[in-house]
XYZ file of C-alpha atoms in Angstrom:
449
model
C 14.472 84.070 -7.042
C 14.538 86.766 -9.821
C 17.897 87.594 -11.920
C 17.828 91.067 -10.273
C 17.923 89.505 -6.879
C 20.630 87.116 -7.833
C 22.796 90.316 -8.996
C 22.499 91.788 -5.439
C 26.115 90.899 -4.242
C 27.344 93.255 -6.902
C 25.233 95.920 -5.593
C 26.644 95.432 -2.026
C 29.950 96.702 -3.265
C 31.336 93.096 -3.740
C 31.606 92.442 -7.305
C 34.290 89.845 -6.601
C 31.357 87.262 -5.775
C 29.976 87.742 -9.319
C 33.221 87.677 -11.039
C 34.334 84.566 -9.264
C 31.189 82.650 -10.143
C 31.624 83.548 -13.787
C 35.322 82.697 -13.713
C 34.503 79.364 -12.352
C 31.999 78.881 -15.033
C 34.731 79.604 -17.359
C 37.165 77.096 -15.947
C 34.580 74.477 -16.122
C 33.726 75.357 -19.674
C 37.577 75.161 -20.537
C 37.847 71.693 -18.968
C 34.757 70.621 -20.673
C 35.808 71.666 -24.144
C 39.415 70.572 -23.755
C 38.905 67.572 -25.971
C 37.099 69.279 -28.879
C 40.051 69.706 -31.038
C 39.617 66.580 -32.999
C 35.814 65.619 -32.543
C 32.490 67.113 -32.111
C 30.603 66.901 -29.109
C 26.783 66.696 -29.476
C 24.526 67.459 -26.431
C 21.249 67.203 -28.531
C 20.153 67.714 -32.232
C 20.088 71.601 -31.584
C 23.370 72.043 -29.359
C 26.808 70.855 -30.126
C 30.308 72.030 -29.885
C 33.359 71.747 -32.003
C 36.827 73.194 -32.543
C 35.280 76.339 -34.164
C 32.697 77.212 -31.538
C 34.365 76.162 -28.138
C 37.084 78.706 -28.167
C 34.720 81.508 -28.899
C 32.410 80.216 -26.023
C 35.315 80.329 -23.693
C 36.270 83.760 -24.911
C 32.695 85.019 -24.269
C 32.610 83.459 -20.691
C 36.246 84.672 -19.985
C 35.376 88.271 -20.781
C 32.280 88.712 -18.765
C 33.807 89.106 -15.369
C 36.487 91.280 -16.813
C 33.598 93.695 -18.423
C 32.323 93.997 -14.741
C 35.721 94.684 -13.186
C 36.354 97.406 -15.784
C 32.940 99.106 -15.129
C 33.370 99.349 -11.443
C 34.300 102.933 -11.516
C 31.829 103.754 -14.062
C 29.070 102.318 -12.110
C 30.301 103.618 -8.756
C 27.830 106.518 -8.528
C 24.866 104.830 -10.289
C 21.722 103.979 -8.229
C 21.147 100.220 -7.081
C 18.502 99.865 -9.844
C 20.872 100.887 -12.609
C 23.491 98.615 -11.147
C 21.199 95.682 -11.291
C 20.071 96.659 -14.833
C 23.669 96.747 -15.952
C 24.571 93.309 -14.432
C 21.339 91.848 -15.719
C 22.052 93.118 -19.360
C 25.571 91.865 -19.115
C 24.632 88.384 -17.973
C 21.937 88.367 -20.749
C 24.406 89.381 -23.362
C 26.671 86.524 -22.225
C 23.997 83.720 -22.322
C 22.882 84.915 -25.726
C 26.649 84.916 -27.161
C 27.170 81.401 -25.537
C 23.908 80.160 -27.209
C 24.870 81.807 -30.505
C 28.183 79.644 -30.598
C 26.488 76.466 -29.213
C 23.478 75.969 -31.414
C 23.860 74.010 -34.737
C 20.770 75.057 -36.484
C 20.788 77.953 -38.854
C 17.252 79.196 -37.765
C 18.145 78.974 -34.163
C 21.638 80.659 -34.874
C 19.798 83.503 -36.628
C 17.537 84.043 -33.639
C 20.440 84.200 -31.162
C 22.516 86.196 -33.557
C 19.827 88.882 -33.610
C 19.080 88.648 -29.980
C 22.419 89.876 -29.038
C 21.433 93.165 -30.683
C 19.045 93.975 -27.698
C 21.442 93.854 -24.817
C 24.188 95.518 -26.764
C 21.798 98.462 -27.569
C 20.763 98.586 -24.066
C 24.362 99.093 -22.891
C 24.987 101.742 -25.470
C 21.883 103.796 -24.963
C 21.337 103.371 -21.093
C 24.945 103.560 -19.926
C 26.539 105.848 -22.610
C 27.880 109.071 -21.521
C 26.810 111.405 -24.451
C 23.666 112.153 -26.203
C 25.312 110.952 -29.617
C 24.891 107.464 -28.139
C 21.245 107.488 -29.545
C 22.527 108.181 -33.225
C 25.287 105.441 -32.683
C 22.613 103.023 -31.604
C 20.531 103.973 -34.675
C 23.558 103.268 -36.920
C 24.193 99.963 -35.217
C 20.532 98.842 -35.409
C 19.858 99.828 -39.028
C 23.068 98.162 -40.353
C 22.418 95.179 -38.545
C 18.840 94.665 -39.661
C 19.482 95.548 -43.177
C 22.142 92.857 -43.329
C 20.028 90.287 -41.432
C 16.950 90.385 -43.717
C 18.764 88.968 -46.873
C 20.514 86.466 -44.590
C 17.172 85.078 -43.299
C 15.717 84.935 -46.854
C 18.777 82.882 -47.954
C 18.502 80.637 -44.829
C 14.816 79.939 -45.628
C 15.696 79.099 -49.275
C 18.454 76.664 -48.107
C 16.055 75.126 -45.763
C 13.517 74.607 -48.390
C 15.728 73.216 -51.038
C 17.834 71.079 -48.904
C 15.120 69.970 -46.363
C 17.447 70.754 -43.331
C 19.122 73.666 -41.534
C 21.569 71.660 -39.638
C 25.054 73.367 -39.742
C 26.812 70.080 -39.908
C 24.564 68.141 -42.380
C 23.828 71.134 -44.736
C 27.362 71.189 -46.365
C 26.885 67.620 -47.190
C 23.450 67.962 -48.638
C 24.244 70.791 -50.911
C 27.203 71.952 -53.296
C 27.724 74.688 -55.746
C 26.248 73.068 -58.711
C 23.294 71.511 -57.007
C 22.205 74.647 -55.437
C 22.605 76.555 -58.696
C 24.813 79.047 -56.966
C 24.640 82.520 -58.138
C 26.506 85.712 -57.435
C 23.391 87.616 -55.813
C 22.490 84.567 -53.546
C 26.038 84.314 -52.481
C 25.870 88.030 -51.395
C 22.674 87.617 -49.745
C 23.889 84.831 -47.622
C 26.940 86.539 -46.442
C 26.100 90.395 -46.401
C 24.921 90.083 -42.792
C 28.167 88.627 -41.632
C 30.186 91.302 -43.631
C 28.227 93.957 -41.727
C 28.816 92.332 -38.352
C 32.637 91.813 -38.738
C 32.622 94.596 -40.255
C 33.827 94.688 -43.923
C 35.243 98.025 -45.041
C 32.491 100.210 -46.746
C 29.723 98.732 -44.278
C 31.938 99.832 -41.074
C 30.627 103.226 -40.274
C 28.415 101.979 -37.461
C 31.446 100.446 -35.528
C 33.601 103.671 -34.660
C 30.228 105.544 -33.644
C 29.177 102.472 -31.326
C 32.604 102.237 -29.812
C 33.093 105.934 -29.102
C 29.564 106.073 -27.375
C 29.401 102.829 -25.680
C 30.702 102.416 -21.896
C 33.847 100.473 -21.497
C 31.882 97.138 -20.982
C 30.131 97.814 -24.313
C 33.412 98.536 -26.164
C 35.043 95.516 -24.614
C 32.630 92.887 -25.554
C 31.581 94.631 -28.928
C 35.377 94.253 -30.085
C 36.253 91.033 -28.389
C 33.123 88.720 -29.229
C 30.512 90.642 -31.343
C 32.625 91.197 -34.255
C 33.742 87.653 -34.254
C 30.051 86.483 -34.622
C 30.486 87.736 -38.314
C 33.627 85.693 -38.605
C 31.995 82.548 -36.998
C 29.040 82.944 -39.398
C 31.285 83.132 -42.334
C 33.282 80.067 -41.458
C 29.903 78.081 -41.044
C 28.342 79.364 -44.164
C 31.248 79.122 -46.852
C 31.400 75.389 -46.802
C 27.784 75.286 -47.943
C 28.679 77.034 -51.128
C 32.037 75.559 -51.829
C 33.512 75.703 -54.376
C 32.675 79.507 -54.940
C 36.198 80.746 -55.532
C 35.283 81.095 -59.340
C 32.492 83.636 -58.501
C 32.985 87.226 -59.481
C 31.431 88.438 -56.271
C 33.976 86.519 -54.382
C 36.902 87.957 -55.960
C 35.461 91.590 -55.834
C 34.762 91.175 -51.948
C 38.136 89.586 -51.346
C 39.872 92.705 -53.201
C 37.664 95.018 -51.248
C 38.794 93.336 -48.016
C 42.436 93.776 -48.883
C 41.776 97.420 -49.989
C 39.788 98.113 -46.557
C 42.786 96.713 -44.688
C 45.098 99.280 -46.166
C 42.477 102.144 -46.250
C 41.542 101.634 -42.504
C 45.005 101.474 -41.350
C 45.727 104.832 -43.024
C 42.626 106.251 -41.345
C 43.954 105.261 -38.056
C 46.931 107.668 -38.523
C 44.534 110.664 -38.588
C 42.501 109.770 -35.464
C 42.674 111.880 -32.306
C 40.320 109.808 -30.158
C 41.697 106.721 -28.634
C 38.564 104.682 -28.983
C 38.128 105.556 -32.438
C 41.560 104.615 -33.324
C 41.210 101.177 -31.771
C 37.906 100.873 -33.497
C 39.456 101.608 -36.969
C 42.206 99.137 -36.126
C 39.513 96.494 -35.666
C 38.193 97.155 -38.944
C 41.610 96.843 -40.383
C 42.337 93.460 -38.826
C 38.785 91.996 -39.505
C 39.212 93.110 -43.190
C 42.251 90.998 -43.528
C 40.539 88.230 -41.777
C 37.693 88.296 -44.319
C 40.132 88.143 -47.146
C 41.736 85.152 -45.601
C 38.465 83.279 -45.132
C 37.370 83.931 -48.799
C 40.719 82.463 -49.930
C 39.386 79.222 -48.848
C 42.641 77.357 -47.965
C 43.303 75.452 -44.570
C 46.175 77.830 -43.805
C 44.053 80.999 -44.377
C 41.319 79.624 -42.177
C 43.634 78.682 -39.387
C 45.445 81.890 -39.529
C 42.080 83.874 -39.637
C 41.078 81.999 -36.485
C 44.329 82.741 -34.849
C 43.976 86.257 -35.462
C 40.337 86.363 -34.564
C 40.840 84.978 -30.885
C 44.039 86.919 -30.317
C 42.668 90.240 -31.559
C 39.606 89.590 -29.392
C 41.747 89.841 -26.162
C 44.096 92.482 -27.517
C 41.388 94.982 -28.377
C 39.479 94.355 -25.236
C 42.706 95.025 -23.253
C 43.407 98.257 -25.059
C 39.730 99.517 -24.448
C 40.091 98.683 -20.722
C 43.422 100.588 -20.755
C 41.726 103.527 -22.605
C 39.096 103.639 -19.946
C 41.923 103.730 -17.262
C 43.147 106.993 -18.931
C 39.724 108.430 -19.256
C 38.917 107.958 -15.694
C 41.860 110.051 -14.664
C 42.129 112.741 -17.365
C 38.234 112.784 -18.479
C 39.386 112.784 -22.077
C 40.561 110.329 -24.774
C 42.030 113.011 -26.916
C 45.612 111.925 -27.960
C 47.044 115.560 -27.971
C 45.848 115.969 -24.224
C 46.575 112.435 -22.619
C 50.376 112.892 -22.392
C 53.143 111.546 -20.082
C 51.560 108.593 -18.419
C 54.704 106.783 -18.334
C 55.615 109.203 -15.693
C 52.269 109.489 -13.962
C 51.490 105.980 -14.030
C 54.523 103.832 -14.654
C 52.561 100.498 -13.620
C 50.165 101.031 -16.769
C 53.181 101.395 -19.188
C 53.943 97.790 -19.304
C 50.185 96.899 -20.021
C 50.060 99.421 -22.810
C 53.271 98.039 -24.373
C 52.081 94.621 -24.391
C 48.762 95.514 -25.818
C 50.295 97.661 -28.555
C 53.159 95.079 -29.515
C 50.360 92.390 -29.825
C 48.285 94.819 -31.875
C 51.008 95.413 -34.441
C 51.547 91.633 -34.620
C 55.133 91.461 -33.153
C 56.615 88.080 -32.780
C 56.036 85.790 -30.887
C 52.414 86.872 -30.290
C 49.475 84.863 -31.718
C 48.530 87.849 -33.756
C 51.964 87.519 -35.484
C 51.253 83.679 -36.265
C 47.783 84.448 -37.554
C 48.966 87.409 -39.669
C 51.856 85.440 -41.256
C 49.592 82.593 -42.117
C 47.030 84.784 -43.812
C 49.607 86.585 -45.767
C 51.192 83.526 -47.223
C 47.797 82.141 -48.006
C 46.690 85.275 -49.729
C 49.996 85.178 -51.770
C 48.700 81.834 -53.286
C 45.636 83.631 -54.549
C 47.678 86.607 -55.937
C 51.119 87.729 -55.615
C 50.079 91.298 -55.667
C 48.426 91.017 -52.132
C 51.909 90.992 -50.879
C 52.157 94.660 -51.579
C 48.965 95.596 -49.896
C 49.406 93.539 -46.682
C 53.086 94.694 -46.461
C 52.155 98.303 -46.424
C 49.045 97.756 -44.135
C 51.495 95.990 -41.624
C 53.872 98.910 -41.731
C 51.008 101.380 -41.250
C 49.759 99.213 -38.427
C 53.090 99.590 -36.742
C 53.250 103.369 -37.334
C 50.042 103.990 -35.627
C 50.629 101.813 -32.845
C 53.935 103.212 -32.080
C 52.431 106.829 -32.483
C 49.727 105.925 -30.032
C 52.489 104.616 -27.437
C 54.558 107.891 -27.870
C 51.609 110.195 -27.553
C 49.901 108.569 -24.551
C 53.159 107.394 -22.595
C 55.785 109.923 -23.347
C 56.123 113.750 -23.283
C 55.174 116.232 -20.709
C 52.047 115.551 -18.772
C 49.006 117.995 -19.144
C 47.865 120.197 -16.309
C 44.228 118.798 -16.226
C 45.201 115.223 -15.414
C 43.235 114.187 -12.178
C 45.160 112.467 -9.288
C 48.312 112.367 -11.481
C 50.405 110.217 -9.295
C 47.764 107.472 -8.644
C 48.932 104.064 -9.736
C 46.459 101.489 -11.218
C 43.869 100.108 -8.890
C 43.885 96.486 -7.990
C 40.815 95.806 -10.260
C 42.504 97.562 -13.086
C 45.682 95.510 -12.673
C 43.703 92.178 -12.569
C 41.715 93.160 -15.533
C 44.991 93.767 -17.490
C 46.470 90.509 -16.002
C 43.560 88.415 -17.049
C 43.684 89.704 -20.645
C 47.442 89.146 -20.916
C 47.487 85.657 -19.499
C 45.538 84.010 -22.445
C 47.697 85.746 -24.918
C 50.792 84.439 -23.307
C 49.323 81.078 -22.960
C 48.565 80.906 -26.774
C 52.187 81.869 -27.415
C 53.394 78.915 -25.492
C 50.718 76.332 -26.706
C 49.425 77.608 -30.039
C 47.627 74.266 -30.634
C 44.944 75.032 -28.036
C 43.048 76.892 -30.808
C 43.804 74.399 -33.580
C 40.753 74.602 -35.762
C 41.585 72.096 -38.416
């Protein structure tokens, strides 16, 4: 039976079968990886799981059915062939993401890392709504490939010098002195991950990709694909430890902090909801980059907490933005007004999403941000000024978005103004919020170190 035939239940107006299957797989994965907090589980010399990779695998599997639920209205008027292609591409993307986090060989990781580009580009170009999606896809592809070539060269050099490309053995086989570490080589090894995160100054592809992608593409892009860069950074930096004395490390760390401040200010000028959430992701990932480069146990744990919490929060916000777009057919903040009156049931989800996005206690975003800020203080006391201002600006644009979308007088162009949220939309929002609440109650479930 082909994969297209396996997706036929979704075509028969029953997406619950596919979503139930994927949710069951996620539950099994959670139960299997429950004991990975203190040890590594090796399936073979190519595949293994540990406390760094298993939460990201669970996040990838958890979001796959939610992507399909959010896309139900978008795919409603598509042909059966288009529906099959959509579900096939989504399933392929999930498989490649899980394999990316499961393999423990750098060469296989690179192959899976680049393979995710194919289904993501297909989602943007095939199911995007505007003709600008082709330009966005070009930006995405060119940025990714330009960063991947230096990474491939660096991996080949590492394999030649050390005789292995195993992620677990390579840090023990090499160190900063033995590998004659240089600034240029350090940049070659990490530039691919900086682009994928993305780091400020190489982030221009992300807002374009988010704006032109369908809701499923935006959700998986913000929730998991950006985290592949963080995952690669966490795996690569121990190989070159200690590198905190490198000038390149100090420059990139300062650039990341500056990017956190600048992109937060850019968010205040956005009128498109998707673009605003995309720049917000750049701000959060820039601070995460700075925390990882600080190379302390607290900064790494804080970065990991922020990474998982931000994945769920940003995905929820993109799903809620799509809910508004389906009613008003616009994402302009000056037009989408008064949804607290039009759709009271959606107001609670927007409030929870925005409060989590601004890192309000007791959210996991708050815990991760506090740990990163205190760790960066250890690197330089001046970072407090930058992070404090960026935190205030984040609160400003989050509250501004809430006021613009939920309060005020509704516009006349709103379609079906008194419709409440659909059951699929309520379920989607609930399934995003439950893990966030669970992480507040038991933060130790994503303990990395």
